[in-house]
Structure formats: structure tokens, C-alpha cells
């Protein structure tokens, strides 16, 4: 038998997508499961995006697009990024379309970035808990994932001291990934917290060789008073070594349209575009026109959605407070609640096993913390309707309290 490439032997499927598909199969077979697994907004795509697709079809806009995207969309993305990074703009000038590559979702934007900057054996650093795909993508491109442990007491945010130790002990550190608001913890970094990290990078002897990738895909979803802060808004002086990733999946409920992007200095943008030109080419033309329309909407158009996420996070926290031994990270952004279930585990039981029993016995599907690098924890997505959410949380609490 011919062999598979060794790179795929060490890489896992997306745990969340796989689990979500399994739960959907169960639901199709008639089982009533409260599915709180996938980070997929339940809202409809903006009406203007639907209209833009119809119009694009009528105008036969269905040919190959330029590899990095249609110019109008790249310009709109640059404008959005300039608004979020005014300090960068005043320090080094505006981002333009030439620094944007539109990709198949934030996922491909991340993957392209790693392809563009990681050599075999280079280390890719990120704090745990982390979004599942970072480690697997790092391996796929030949890099070595380095997971940095963080503290529950600091809402699992990376501190300057933790980064400093990690850099000292990672001689081939090439990329640091930061994610705020964070999947799975919901934590948001303040400008000062980002500046503290930037100071470590600036001081470190190998700091100049380190790329920083700031995954800002949950920028719009803030749940309380704390505002979103783009990494480069806080640390504009690092602009030559920062790649910002964002997209439409979470911000405009456009998961299936597969629109993400990178905004980065021109040389790395050119490299990312080369990678994309040899893999997928320019992405689906209709989805690009749809995204352009969604990006033209004012923030106020999304206020109702954000208010719903806020109400849902309050609902979840209120119900979970009835399971007194949970260690909950109060989310500040994104649409997840991440909590420790250590107080409910049987001897030698893992969070993954608890999730299996929960699904079997109480018909609630959650994602265990292990693939996020956080054993003993569990992620609950509240990007779903209130009735499912309420039923799921109540079943979860009575399952835990009966242990
Ligand atoms: N980054 C994070 C932190 C995410 O949670 C996701 C989840 N979808 C992505 C990137 C990629 O999103 P997409 O490919 O759907 O744009
Ligand atoms: N980001 C979503 C989640 O964490 C979707 C899963 C994925 O893209 O792998 O649930």
C-alpha cells in the first residue's frame, strides 16, 4: 500500500466541526440534543449581502477574481482596519488595498500566513487555552507548536512574564499568535496588556525575528463595557512584524460564505498572495461581492445581534451559577462560556469523558477542553437560540448536581 504523507499522521480533524457534524446526525435521527458545540452564529446574513449576490449574478460577475481579491473589497477591508488601528495609521500611514489578501475564511488566512513565514522546525507560540486549529496548522506547515500555559486567575490571558519565559526557552520562535476576543475563553486583552507583551518582544534579543499574528475575528462581539482593542492600535511600533487576521464568519454570520483576510506589510502580503495563487486562487467571486455589501453597513445595523449575544451570555451565566462547583471564566467577548468541571469529575474521569456522559445521559453537547489545551475545562457556545440554550444549560446543571 502506498503511504500517506507523514504530515497528516500527526494532525487531527477540527474537533469542533467533527463533533458538531456528529451531533447534527444524532438530531437528524430524531434525538433531541441541545447542541452547544459550534461557534456558528444562528443569525441570517445581512439582506444587502443577499441582494449583492443576486446583482452579481445578473451582471455575470462569475469569472476568476484577482488572487488577493476584488479591489473594492480589499479597499473596504483596508478602510475598516484603518478605523480600528488609528495609532498605526498615524505612526506609519494608512493600510491600502495592496496590503490585504482575501481568503477562504479566517482559517485560510491563518494557514496562508503560516505558510508564508514558517520554515520547517520553526516554533509557533500561542497561549492555552487556544483555538483548536492553531496547533494543527502549525504542524501542517512543518512548524512546531509551543503552547504557553496561562492562569485561570488572569482569565487565561498571556502575561508579559509568561511570554518572556516562553521566548527565552524557544530558540526557534518565529510566530506568536494572539486572539482577542478569545475562542474559547471569551477574554479580551486591554491596550495596556498588549503593550506589556509588545515591550517584551521589543526587549528580547530575538524579538525582531518574531512575527505576531493577531486573530481578531471576534472583534464585533463584545459582551460588556470592555471594548475590543486591535493589537496594532495598542502597539503601532510593531507594524512591520504584525499580521492581522479577520473575516466575515462571526461579524456578519457568514460562516458558509468563507470570507477571511490578512492585513500585513507588503512583503508578507505578496508572499501570502503567492501561496494562495498556487492553492486556491482568488476566492468565490459572489461571496466577495456579498462581503463588500456587508462591510458597507454601519455598526448600528448589528446592535440588535450584539444585544442578543449579551442577553444570552447573562442567561447562561445565571443558570450555570446554580452549579456552585464550576470554575467559570466570565466572558468579555466572543460567544463562548468556558468553565472548569474539575469539581464534578469522578476519579480518573476527564472532561472529555464527562462530555460524553452528558451527551448520552442528558442530551447536551459541549466541547471538552482537551483539544483547546485545557484539560478539566469545557466550552459552551451560546451562538444559538434562547430556547435551546436555556434547555441545554438547565439539563447541564441538573446533570452536574446529580453527580
Ligand atoms: N479564528 C478563530 C479564533 C475562530 O474561532 C475561527 C472559527 N471559525 C476562525 C479563526 C476561522 O473562522 P472562519 O474560517 O470561519 O472564517
Ligand atoms: N470556530 C468555530 C468553533 O470554534 C468553528 C469550528 C472550526 O472552524 O473548526 O466552533
Coordinates of C-alpha atoms and ligand atoms in Angstrom, one line a residue, residues 14 16-17 37-39 107 131 133 183 218 250 336 379, ligand 2:
X14 CA -11.1 20.0 13.5
X16 CA -15.4 21.2 16.8
X17 CA -16.5 20.6 13.2
X37 CA -20.8 22.9 20.3
X38 CA -20.2 25.0 17.2
X39 CA -19.2 28.6 17.2
X107 CA -8.9 29.7 8.5
X131 CA -8.4 27.9 19.2
X133 CA -6.7 24.9 14.6
X183 CA -12.1 31.5 21.5
X218 CA -14.5 38.2 17.1
X250 CA -18.6 35.8 13.1
X336 CA -18.5 31.1 24.4
X379 CA -16.6 25.1 26.2
Ligands
LIG2 N1 -14.5 28.4 15.0 C1 -15.7 27.6 15.2 C2 -15.6 26.9 16.6 O1 -14.6 27.1 17.2 C3 -15.9 26.6 14.1 C4 -15.1 25.4 14.1 C5 -14.0 25.4 13.1 O2 -13.9 26.2 12.3 O3 -13.1 24.5 13.2 O4 -16.6 26.3 16.9

